[in-house]
Coordinates of C-alpha atoms in Angstrom, one line a residue:
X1 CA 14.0 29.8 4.7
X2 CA 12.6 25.7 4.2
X3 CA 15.6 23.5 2.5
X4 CA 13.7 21.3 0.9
X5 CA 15.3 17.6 1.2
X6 CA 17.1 17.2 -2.5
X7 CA 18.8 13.4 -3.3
X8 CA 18.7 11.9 0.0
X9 CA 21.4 9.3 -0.4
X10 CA 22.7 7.0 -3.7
X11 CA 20.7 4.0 -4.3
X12 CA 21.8 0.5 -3.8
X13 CA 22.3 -1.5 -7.1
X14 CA 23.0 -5.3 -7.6
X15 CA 24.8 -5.7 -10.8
X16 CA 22.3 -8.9 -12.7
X17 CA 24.2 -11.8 -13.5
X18 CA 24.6 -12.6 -17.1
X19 CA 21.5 -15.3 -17.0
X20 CA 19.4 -12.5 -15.0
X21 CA 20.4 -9.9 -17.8
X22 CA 19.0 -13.0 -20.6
X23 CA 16.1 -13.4 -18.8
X24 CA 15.1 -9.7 -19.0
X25 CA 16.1 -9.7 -22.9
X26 CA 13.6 -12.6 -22.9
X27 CA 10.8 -10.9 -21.3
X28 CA 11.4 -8.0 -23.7
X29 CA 11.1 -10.1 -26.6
X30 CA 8.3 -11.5 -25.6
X31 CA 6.5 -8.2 -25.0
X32 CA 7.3 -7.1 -28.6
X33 CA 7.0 -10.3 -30.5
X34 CA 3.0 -9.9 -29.5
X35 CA 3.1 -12.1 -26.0
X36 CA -0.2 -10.8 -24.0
X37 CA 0.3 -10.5 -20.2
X38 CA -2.6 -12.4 -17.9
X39 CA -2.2 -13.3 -14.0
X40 CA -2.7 -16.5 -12.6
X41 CA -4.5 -16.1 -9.1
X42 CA -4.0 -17.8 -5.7
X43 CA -6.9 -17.4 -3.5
X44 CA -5.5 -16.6 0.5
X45 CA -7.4 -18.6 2.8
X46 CA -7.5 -18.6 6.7
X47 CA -8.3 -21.6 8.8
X48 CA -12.2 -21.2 8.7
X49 CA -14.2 -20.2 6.0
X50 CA -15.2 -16.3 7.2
X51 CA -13.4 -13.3 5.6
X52 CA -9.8 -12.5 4.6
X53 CA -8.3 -9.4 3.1
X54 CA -4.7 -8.6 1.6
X55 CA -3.6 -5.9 2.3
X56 CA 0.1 -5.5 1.2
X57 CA 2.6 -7.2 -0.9
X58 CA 6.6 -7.1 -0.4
X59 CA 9.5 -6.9 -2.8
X60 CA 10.2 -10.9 -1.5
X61 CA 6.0 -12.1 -2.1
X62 CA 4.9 -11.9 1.5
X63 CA 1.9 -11.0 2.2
X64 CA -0.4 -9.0 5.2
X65 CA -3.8 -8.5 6.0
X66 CA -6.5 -10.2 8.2
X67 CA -8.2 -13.8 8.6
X68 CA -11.3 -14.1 10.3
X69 CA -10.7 -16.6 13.6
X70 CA -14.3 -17.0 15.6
X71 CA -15.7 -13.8 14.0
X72 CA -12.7 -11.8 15.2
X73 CA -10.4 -10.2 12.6
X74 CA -6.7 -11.9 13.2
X75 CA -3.4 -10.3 11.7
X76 CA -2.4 -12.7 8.9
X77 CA 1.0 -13.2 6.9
X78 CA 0.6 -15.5 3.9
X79 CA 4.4 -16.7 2.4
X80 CA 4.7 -20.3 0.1
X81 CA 1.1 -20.7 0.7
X82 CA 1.4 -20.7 4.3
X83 CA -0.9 -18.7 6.2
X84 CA 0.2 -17.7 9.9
X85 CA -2.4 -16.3 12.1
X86 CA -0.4 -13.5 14.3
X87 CA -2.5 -13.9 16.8
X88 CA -0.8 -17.2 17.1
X89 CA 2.8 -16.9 17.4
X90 CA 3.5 -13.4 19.0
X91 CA 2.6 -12.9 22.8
X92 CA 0.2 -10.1 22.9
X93 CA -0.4 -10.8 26.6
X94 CA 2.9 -10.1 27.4
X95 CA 3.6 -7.6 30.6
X96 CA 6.4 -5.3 29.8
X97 CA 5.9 -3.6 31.9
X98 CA 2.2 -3.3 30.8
X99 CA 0.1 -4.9 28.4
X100 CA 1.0 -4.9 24.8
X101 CA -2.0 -6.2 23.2
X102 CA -4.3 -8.8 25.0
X103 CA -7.4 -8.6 23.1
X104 CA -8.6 -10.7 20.3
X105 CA -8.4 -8.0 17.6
X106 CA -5.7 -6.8 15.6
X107 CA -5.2 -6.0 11.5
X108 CA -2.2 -5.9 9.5
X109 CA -2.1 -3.0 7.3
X110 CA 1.8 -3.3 5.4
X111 CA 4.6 -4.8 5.1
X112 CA 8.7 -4.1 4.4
X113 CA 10.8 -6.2 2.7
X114 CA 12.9 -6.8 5.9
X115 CA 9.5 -8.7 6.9
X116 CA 8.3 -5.5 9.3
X117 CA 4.9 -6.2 10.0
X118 CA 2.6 -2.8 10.8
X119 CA -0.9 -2.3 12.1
X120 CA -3.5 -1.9 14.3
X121 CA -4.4 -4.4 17.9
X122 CA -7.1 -4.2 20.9
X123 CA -6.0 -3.7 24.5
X124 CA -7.5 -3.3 27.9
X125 CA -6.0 -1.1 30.0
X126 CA -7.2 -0.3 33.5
X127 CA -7.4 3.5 34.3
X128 CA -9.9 3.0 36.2
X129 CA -12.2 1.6 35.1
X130 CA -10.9 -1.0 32.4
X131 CA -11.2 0.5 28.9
X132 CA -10.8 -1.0 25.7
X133 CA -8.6 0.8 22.7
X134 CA -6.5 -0.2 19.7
X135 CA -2.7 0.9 19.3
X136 CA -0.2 1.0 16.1
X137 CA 2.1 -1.9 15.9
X138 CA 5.0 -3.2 14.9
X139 CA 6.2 -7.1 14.4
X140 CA 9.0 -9.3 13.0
X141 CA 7.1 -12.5 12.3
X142 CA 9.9 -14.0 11.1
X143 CA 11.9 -13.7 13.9
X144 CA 10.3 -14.7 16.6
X145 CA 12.3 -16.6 18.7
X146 CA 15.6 -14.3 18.2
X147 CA 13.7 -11.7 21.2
X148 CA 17.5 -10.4 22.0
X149 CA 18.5 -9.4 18.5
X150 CA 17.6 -5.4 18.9
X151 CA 17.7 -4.6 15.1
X152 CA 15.8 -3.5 13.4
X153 CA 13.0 -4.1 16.2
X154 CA 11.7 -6.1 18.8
X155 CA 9.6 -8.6 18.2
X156 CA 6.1 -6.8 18.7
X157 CA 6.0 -3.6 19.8
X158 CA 3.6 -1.0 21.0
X159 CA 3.5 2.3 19.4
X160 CA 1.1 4.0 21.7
X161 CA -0.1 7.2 20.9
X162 CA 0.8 11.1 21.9
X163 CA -0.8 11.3 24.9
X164 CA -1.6 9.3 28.3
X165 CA -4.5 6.5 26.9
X166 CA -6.5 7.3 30.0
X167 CA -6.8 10.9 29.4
X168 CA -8.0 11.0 26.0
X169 CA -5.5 9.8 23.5
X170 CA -6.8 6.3 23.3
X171 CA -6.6 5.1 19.8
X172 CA -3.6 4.7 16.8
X173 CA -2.7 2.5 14.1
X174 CA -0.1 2.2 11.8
X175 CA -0.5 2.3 8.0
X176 CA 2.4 2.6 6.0
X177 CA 6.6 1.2 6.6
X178 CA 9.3 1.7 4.3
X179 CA 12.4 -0.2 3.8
X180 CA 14.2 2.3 5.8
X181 CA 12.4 1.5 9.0
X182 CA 10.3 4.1 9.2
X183 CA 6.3 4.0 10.5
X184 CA 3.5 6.0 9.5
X185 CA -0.1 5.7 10.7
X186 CA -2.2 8.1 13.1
X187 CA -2.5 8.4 16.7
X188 CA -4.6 10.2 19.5
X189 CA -3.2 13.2 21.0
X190 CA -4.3 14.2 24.5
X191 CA -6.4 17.6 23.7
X192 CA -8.5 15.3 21.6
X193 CA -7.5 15.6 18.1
X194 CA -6.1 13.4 15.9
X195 CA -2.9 13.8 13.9
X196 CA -0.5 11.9 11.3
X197 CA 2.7 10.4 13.1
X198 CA 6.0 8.8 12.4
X199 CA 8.6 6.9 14.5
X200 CA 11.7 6.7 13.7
X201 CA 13.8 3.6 15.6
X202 CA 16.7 4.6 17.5
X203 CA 19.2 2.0 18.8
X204 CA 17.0 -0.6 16.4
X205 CA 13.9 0.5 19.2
X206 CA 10.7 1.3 17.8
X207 CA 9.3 3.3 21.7
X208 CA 11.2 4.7 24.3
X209 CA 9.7 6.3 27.6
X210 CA 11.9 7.1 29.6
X211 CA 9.5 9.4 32.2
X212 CA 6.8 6.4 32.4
X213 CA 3.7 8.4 31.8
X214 CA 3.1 5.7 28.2
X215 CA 3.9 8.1 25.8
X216 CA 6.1 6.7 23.0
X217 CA 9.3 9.7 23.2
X218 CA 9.9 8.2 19.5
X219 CA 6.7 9.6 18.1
X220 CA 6.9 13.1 15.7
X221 CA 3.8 14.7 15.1
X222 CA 3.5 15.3 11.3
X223 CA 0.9 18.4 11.8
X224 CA -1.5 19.4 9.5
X225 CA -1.9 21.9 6.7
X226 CA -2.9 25.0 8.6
X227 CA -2.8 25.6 12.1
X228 CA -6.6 25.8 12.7
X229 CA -6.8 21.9 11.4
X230 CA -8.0 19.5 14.0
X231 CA -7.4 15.9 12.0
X232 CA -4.8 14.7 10.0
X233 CA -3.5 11.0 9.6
X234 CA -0.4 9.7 7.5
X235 CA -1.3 6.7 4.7
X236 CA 2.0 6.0 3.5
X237 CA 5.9 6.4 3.3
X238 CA 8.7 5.9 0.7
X239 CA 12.7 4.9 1.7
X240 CA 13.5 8.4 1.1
X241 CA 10.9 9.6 4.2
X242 CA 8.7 10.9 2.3
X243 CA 4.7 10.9 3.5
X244 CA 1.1 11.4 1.9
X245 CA -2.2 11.0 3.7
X246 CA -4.6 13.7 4.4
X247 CA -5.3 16.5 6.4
X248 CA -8.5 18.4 7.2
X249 CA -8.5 22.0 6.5
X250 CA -10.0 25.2 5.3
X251 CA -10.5 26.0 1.4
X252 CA -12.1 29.2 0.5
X253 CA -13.9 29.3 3.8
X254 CA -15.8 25.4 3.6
X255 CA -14.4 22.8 5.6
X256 CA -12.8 19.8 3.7
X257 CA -9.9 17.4 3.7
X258 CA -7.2 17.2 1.2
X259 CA -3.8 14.9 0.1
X260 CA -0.7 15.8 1.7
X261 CA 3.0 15.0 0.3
X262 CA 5.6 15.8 3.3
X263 CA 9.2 16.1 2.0
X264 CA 11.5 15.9 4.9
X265 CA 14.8 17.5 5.3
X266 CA 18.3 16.3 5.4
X267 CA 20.1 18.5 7.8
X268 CA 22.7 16.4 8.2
X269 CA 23.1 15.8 3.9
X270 CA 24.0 12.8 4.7
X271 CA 21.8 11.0 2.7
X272 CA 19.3 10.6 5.8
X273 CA 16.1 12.6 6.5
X274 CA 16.5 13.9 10.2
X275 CA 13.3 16.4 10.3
X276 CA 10.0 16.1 9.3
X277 CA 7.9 19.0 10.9
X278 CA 9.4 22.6 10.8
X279 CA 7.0 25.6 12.4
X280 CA 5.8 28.0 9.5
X281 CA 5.4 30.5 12.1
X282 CA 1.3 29.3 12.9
X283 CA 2.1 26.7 14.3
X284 CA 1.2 24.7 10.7
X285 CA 4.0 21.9 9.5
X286 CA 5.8 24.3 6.7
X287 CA 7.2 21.1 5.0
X288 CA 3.6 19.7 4.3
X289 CA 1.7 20.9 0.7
X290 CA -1.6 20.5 -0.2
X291 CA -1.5 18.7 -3.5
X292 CA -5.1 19.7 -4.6
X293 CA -8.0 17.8 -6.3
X294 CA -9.7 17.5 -9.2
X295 CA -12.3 19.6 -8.9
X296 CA -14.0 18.9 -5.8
X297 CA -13.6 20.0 -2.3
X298 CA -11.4 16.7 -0.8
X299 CA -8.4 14.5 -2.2
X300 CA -6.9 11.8 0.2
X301 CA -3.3 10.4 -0.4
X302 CA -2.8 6.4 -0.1
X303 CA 0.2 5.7 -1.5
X304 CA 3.5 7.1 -2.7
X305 CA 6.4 5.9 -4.6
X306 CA 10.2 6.1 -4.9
X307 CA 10.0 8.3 -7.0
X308 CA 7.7 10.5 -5.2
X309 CA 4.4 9.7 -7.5
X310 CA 1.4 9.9 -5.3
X311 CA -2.0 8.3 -5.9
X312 CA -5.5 8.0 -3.8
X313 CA -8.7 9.2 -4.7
X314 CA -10.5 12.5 -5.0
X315 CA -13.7 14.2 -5.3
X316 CA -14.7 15.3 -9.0
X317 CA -17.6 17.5 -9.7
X318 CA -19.1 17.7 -13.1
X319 CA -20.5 20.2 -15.0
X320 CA -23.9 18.4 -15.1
X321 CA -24.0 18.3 -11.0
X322 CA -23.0 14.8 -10.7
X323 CA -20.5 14.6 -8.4
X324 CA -18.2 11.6 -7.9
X325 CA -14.6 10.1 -6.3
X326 CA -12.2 9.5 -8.3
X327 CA -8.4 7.7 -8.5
X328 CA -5.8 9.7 -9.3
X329 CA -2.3 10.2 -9.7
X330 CA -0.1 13.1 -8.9
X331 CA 3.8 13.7 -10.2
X332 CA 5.7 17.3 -10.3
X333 CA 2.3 18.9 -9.5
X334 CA 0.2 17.6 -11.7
X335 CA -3.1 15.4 -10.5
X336 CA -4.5 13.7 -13.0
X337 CA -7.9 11.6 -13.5
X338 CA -7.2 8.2 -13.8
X339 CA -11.1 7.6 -14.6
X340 CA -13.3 4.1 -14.0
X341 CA -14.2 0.7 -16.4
X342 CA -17.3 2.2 -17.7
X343 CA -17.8 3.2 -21.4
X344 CA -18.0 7.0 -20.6
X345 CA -15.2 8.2 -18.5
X346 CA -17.0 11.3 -17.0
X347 CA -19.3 9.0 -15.0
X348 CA -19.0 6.3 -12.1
X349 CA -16.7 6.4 -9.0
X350 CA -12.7 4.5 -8.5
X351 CA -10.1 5.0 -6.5
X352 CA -5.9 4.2 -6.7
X353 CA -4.7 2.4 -3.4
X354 CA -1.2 0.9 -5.2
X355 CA 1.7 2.3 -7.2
X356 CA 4.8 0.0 -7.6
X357 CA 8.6 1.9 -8.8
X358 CA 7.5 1.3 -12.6
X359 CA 4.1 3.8 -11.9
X360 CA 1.5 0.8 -12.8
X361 CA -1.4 1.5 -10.2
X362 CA -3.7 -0.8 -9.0
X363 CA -7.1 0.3 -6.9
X364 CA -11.1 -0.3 -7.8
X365 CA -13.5 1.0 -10.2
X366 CA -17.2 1.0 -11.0
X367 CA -17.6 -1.1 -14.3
X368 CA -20.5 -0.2 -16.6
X369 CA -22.9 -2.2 -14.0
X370 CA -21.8 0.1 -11.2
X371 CA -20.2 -2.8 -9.7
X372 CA -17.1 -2.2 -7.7
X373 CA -13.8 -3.9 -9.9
X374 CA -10.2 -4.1 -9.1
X375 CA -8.2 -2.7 -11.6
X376 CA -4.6 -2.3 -13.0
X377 CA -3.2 1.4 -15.0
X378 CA -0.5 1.3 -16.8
X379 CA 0.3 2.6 -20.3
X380 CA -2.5 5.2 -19.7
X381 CA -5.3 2.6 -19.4
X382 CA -7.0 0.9 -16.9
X383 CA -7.9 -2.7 -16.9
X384 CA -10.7 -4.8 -15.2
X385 CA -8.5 -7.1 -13.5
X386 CA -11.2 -10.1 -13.5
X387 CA -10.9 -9.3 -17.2
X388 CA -7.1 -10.5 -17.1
X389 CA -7.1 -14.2 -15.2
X390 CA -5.4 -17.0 -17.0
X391 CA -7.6 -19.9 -15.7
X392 CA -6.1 -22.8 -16.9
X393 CA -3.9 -25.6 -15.5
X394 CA -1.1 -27.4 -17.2
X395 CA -3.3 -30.2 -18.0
X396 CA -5.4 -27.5 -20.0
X397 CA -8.5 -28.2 -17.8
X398 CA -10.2 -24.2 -16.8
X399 CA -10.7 -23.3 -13.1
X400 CA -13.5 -21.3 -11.9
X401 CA -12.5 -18.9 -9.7
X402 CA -14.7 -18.8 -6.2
X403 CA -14.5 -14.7 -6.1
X404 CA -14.9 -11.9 -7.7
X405 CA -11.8 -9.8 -7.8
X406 CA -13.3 -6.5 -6.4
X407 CA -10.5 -4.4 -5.0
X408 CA -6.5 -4.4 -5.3
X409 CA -5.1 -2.9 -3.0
X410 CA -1.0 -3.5 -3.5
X411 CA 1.4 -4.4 -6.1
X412 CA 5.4 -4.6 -5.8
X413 CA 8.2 -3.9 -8.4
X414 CA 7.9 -7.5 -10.1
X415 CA 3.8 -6.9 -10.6
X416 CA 2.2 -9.0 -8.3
X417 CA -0.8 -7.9 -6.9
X418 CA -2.7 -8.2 -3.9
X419 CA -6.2 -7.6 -2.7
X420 CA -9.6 -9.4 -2.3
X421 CA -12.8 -10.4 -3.7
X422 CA -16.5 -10.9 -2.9
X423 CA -16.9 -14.8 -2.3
X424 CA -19.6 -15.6 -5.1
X425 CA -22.8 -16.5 -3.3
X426 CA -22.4 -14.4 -0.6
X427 CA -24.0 -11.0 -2.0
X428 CA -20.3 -9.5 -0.7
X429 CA -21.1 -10.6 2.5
X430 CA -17.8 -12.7 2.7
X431 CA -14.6 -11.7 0.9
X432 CA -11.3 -13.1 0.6
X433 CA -7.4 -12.1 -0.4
X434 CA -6.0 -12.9 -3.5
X435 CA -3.0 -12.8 -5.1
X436 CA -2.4 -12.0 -8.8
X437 CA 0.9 -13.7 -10.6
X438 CA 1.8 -12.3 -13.6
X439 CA 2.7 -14.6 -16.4
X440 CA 3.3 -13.4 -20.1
X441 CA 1.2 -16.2 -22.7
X442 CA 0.8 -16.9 -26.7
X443 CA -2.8 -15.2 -27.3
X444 CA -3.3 -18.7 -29.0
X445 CA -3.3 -19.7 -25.7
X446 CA -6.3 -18.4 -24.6
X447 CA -9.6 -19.9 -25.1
X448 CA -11.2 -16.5 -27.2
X449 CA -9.3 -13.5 -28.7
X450 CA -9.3 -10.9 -25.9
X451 CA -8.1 -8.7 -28.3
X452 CA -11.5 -7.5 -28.9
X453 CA -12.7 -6.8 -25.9
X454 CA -13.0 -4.0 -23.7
X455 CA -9.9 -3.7 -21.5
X456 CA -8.1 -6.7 -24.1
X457 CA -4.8 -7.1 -25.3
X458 CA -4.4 -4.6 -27.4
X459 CA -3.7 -1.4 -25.0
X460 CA -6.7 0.2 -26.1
X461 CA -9.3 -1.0 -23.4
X462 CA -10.6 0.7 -20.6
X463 CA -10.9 4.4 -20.2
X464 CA -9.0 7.3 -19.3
X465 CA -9.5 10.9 -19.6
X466 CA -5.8 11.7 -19.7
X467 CA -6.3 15.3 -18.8
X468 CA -4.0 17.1 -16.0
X469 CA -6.0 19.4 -13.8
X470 CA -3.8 20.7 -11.2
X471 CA -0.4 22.8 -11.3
X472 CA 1.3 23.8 -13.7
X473 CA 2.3 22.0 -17.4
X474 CA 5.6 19.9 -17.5
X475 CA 6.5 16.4 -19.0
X476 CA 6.4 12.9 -18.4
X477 CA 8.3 11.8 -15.3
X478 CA 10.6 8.7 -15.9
X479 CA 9.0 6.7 -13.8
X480 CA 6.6 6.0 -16.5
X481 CA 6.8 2.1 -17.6
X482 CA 6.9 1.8 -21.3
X483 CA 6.3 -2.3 -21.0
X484 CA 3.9 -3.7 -18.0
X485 CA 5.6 -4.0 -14.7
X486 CA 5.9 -8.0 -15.1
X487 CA 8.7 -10.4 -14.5
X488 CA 10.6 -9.0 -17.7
X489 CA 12.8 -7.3 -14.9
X490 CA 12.7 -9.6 -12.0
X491 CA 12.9 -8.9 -8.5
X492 CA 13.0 -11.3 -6.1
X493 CA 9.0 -11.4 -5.0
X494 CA 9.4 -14.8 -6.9
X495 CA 11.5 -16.3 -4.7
X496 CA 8.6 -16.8 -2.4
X497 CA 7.0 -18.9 -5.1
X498 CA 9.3 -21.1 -5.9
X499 CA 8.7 -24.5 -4.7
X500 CA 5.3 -23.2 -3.4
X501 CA 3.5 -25.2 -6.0
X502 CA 1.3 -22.7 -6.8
X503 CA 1.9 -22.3 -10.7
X504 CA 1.1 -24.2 -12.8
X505 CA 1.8 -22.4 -16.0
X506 CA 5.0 -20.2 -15.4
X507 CA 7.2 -18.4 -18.3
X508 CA 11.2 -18.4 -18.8
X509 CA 11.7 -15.0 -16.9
X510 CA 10.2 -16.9 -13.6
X511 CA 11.4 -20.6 -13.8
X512 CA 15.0 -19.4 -14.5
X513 CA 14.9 -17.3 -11.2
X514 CA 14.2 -20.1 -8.4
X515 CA 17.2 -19.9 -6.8
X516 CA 18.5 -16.5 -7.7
X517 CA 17.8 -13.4 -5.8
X518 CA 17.9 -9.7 -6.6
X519 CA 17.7 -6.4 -4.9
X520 CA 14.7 -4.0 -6.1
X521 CA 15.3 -1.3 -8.4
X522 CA 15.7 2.5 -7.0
X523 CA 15.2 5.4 -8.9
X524 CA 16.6 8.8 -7.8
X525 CA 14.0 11.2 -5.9
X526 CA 13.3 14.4 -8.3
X527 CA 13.5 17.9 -6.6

């Protein structure tokens, strides 16, 4: 019989200060005496003018993606307005004993608050003949020069895959890290298949090899749903070890790909997950369930929280024929339709990408132009988030905003937000990363009443179908916010800011933080 992994370990709590518990009363006040919540935004630049792209946010405000550097994508890391090309500090031409990475290629796909930096980089490697592949990474920016401290990694290292690269398991990358050091992504395996994967660091060491045949020793494969499968690949991971992605697989005979959740178990209970494939006797992973769709044939899993709510995107056929991809969220079995920005909800295409501890969900939606929109959910709505910019300075003069906020990709327990936008002009030839503040504001403030509008002030915007189509009834989980996720409770995401002089027009809750740091909130994983 499968134990299923229950509490895995007591959360760490800071208790607030008596000014940090009076700035949260002040945020709450402000959210019930009729204060609106906008977000000021801060364009991420690279050192040219091609495309960049956020791609994560951490619980301390720094930021990961890619810059554009001679028409190659760079790994970037954005922090106080700095942006450091990767490419540029770590040695990706180092020998040790082979190459790591010495190609000019790599993209950063997430980030943990300890500042792990996770993705994918280019490499030659001489078989023969020379071939050229990409590998999962792993990279302490901010610690650069300390190459002898061992914990909680080196510096940059190279995940590899399952296999010998010059047989056939070229190619991995790495897609999701959690606070607890542990790595998710996808890698090559040497019969020619792909599967999910996850190191786990032993000894603060994210490879071993210890027979020299390239092979990271550190590397579990995850499996798939059944044992006929041939893909699978991991999206993301939470502290507790849990993992969603996808896996191809077989439903009533037709061939599709669905959203995985993988609990792991605690063999040890002590508080740490120690196992995360177990044999169901066909060679499938027994610890992996398929978590459905909403109609459709596939579902595909792309980001989980701490409290185990999964949310992605997944295919929605309607009575009428149409047939569309859809966001959604999943919680104690339930999936349910998060919808899209145009009038009617049963039509156009969106997809959920972000989910922070307080549920709010960030992704992109067709508005009612069938133009792709980067939106925020929370409350049970979902908001065009071009619709939500505070663009005014403290001197009251309005800035125009160079880009069109068209997908957001990440958001962190304080609400800031991170994605990019088509650079206008450019027919979405050129994007860049943004990053979204979250201020609260007197509607007199703004320049028109927004309260009117679709996706306004008033909760009532945007659409939302509300209706759970998978698994069976059961009620609200408590991760649902009843206020935005906004600096009402702060974190310390802010901290990044301070000093940065990239506000202009900040509220209470934030100006009384610089200085002050705080852990982020944990809830308890449900069974």
């Amino acid at each position: 019989m499968i134990r299923r992994s229950t509490v895995l370990g007591p959360r760490r709590l800071r208790p607030a200060s008596t000014l940090l518990a009076a700035l949260v009363l002040v945020g709450a006040a402000r959210a019930q005496s009729g204060l609106v919540l906008r977000y000021q935004l801060l364009e991420l630049k690279g050192g040219e003018t091609g495309s960049t792209r956020a791609y994560a946010i951490n619980n301390t405000g720094q930021v990961v993606g890619y810059i554009e550097v001679g028409g190659k994508k760079h790994s970037a890391h954005w922090h106080n307005r700095v942006t450091t090309d990767l490419h540029g500090t770590v040695h990706y031409d180092l020998q040790h004993p082979y190459p790591l990475f010495n190609q000019d290629y790599s993209e950063a796909f997430d980030i943990s608050d300890a500042d792990q930096v996770i993705g994918t980089a280019r490499i030659s490697i001489d078989c023969p003949p020379d071939i050229l592949i990409t590998n999962a990474f792993i990279v302490r920016p901010a610690v650069l020069t300390d190459l002898a401290t061992p914990y909680p990694g080196d510096a940059l290292t190279n995940l590899r895959t399952f296999g010998n690269p010059c047989d056939t398991a070229y190619d991995s990358a790495a897609t999701g890290v959690s606070n607890s050091n542990i790595v998710v992504g996808w890698a090559d395996r040497s019969d020619g298949v792909t599967h999910a994967f996850l190191v786990r660091p032993i000894g603060g060491q994210f490879f071993t090899d210890q027979n020299v045949d390239l092979v990271n020793d550190l590397m579990i494969d995850l499996g798939t749903l059944q044992a006929s499968d041939p893909v699978s690949s991991a999206t993301a991971v939470n502290d507790d070890g849990e993992v969603t992605g996808y896996s191809y697989t077989t439903v009533g005979g037709r061939a599709a790909y669905r959203a995985f959740l993988l609990t792991p178990l605690d063999n040890n209970n002590d508080g740490v997950p120690d196992q995360w494939f177990v044999d169901g006797g066909d060679g499938a992973n027994a610890l992996m369930i398929d978590l459905g769709t909403l109609g459709g044939s596939n579902s595909w899993g792309r980001a989980i929280s701490n409290s185990g709510v999964i949310v992605g995107e997944s295919d929605l056929d309607m009575p009428t024929g149409e047939h569309y991809t859809r966001a959604f969220r999943w919680a104690n079995g339930i999936m349910t339709d998060l919808g899209t920005l145009r009038d009617d909800p049963n039509h156009g295409f969106s997809s959920a990408s972000g989910i922070n501890d307080d549920g709010v969900i960030v992704g992109w939606a067709e508005n009612e132009a069938r133009e792709r929109r980067a939106f925020i959910w929370q409350r049970g709505r979902m908001k065009d988030l071009n619709e939500l910019l505070y663009l005014k300075t403290e001197s009251g003069s309005t800035v125009t905003p160079s880009i069109t906020l068209t997908e957001a990709r990440d958001i962190n327990d304080d609400g800031l937000i991170v994605g990019w936008g088509s650079v206008k002009g450019t027919q979405g030839a050129t994007t860049r990363g943004f990053l979204l503040i979250p201020t609260w504001l007197d509607p007199a403030e703004l320049e028109e009443d927004e309260n009117s509008s679709p996706g306004g002030t008033d909760g009532t915007g945007g659409n939302y179908n509300g209706i759970p189509v998978f698994g069976p009834p059961t009620t609200p989980d408590s991760g649902e916010p009843n206020q935005p996720s906004t600096p009402t409770t702060p974190g310390s995401s802010f901290m990044g800011l301070c000093g940065s002089g990239t506000l202009t027009v900040l509220p209470l809750t934030i100006l009384g933080l610089c200085g002050l740091r705080s852990t982020r909130r944990h809830r308890t994983l449900r069974c």
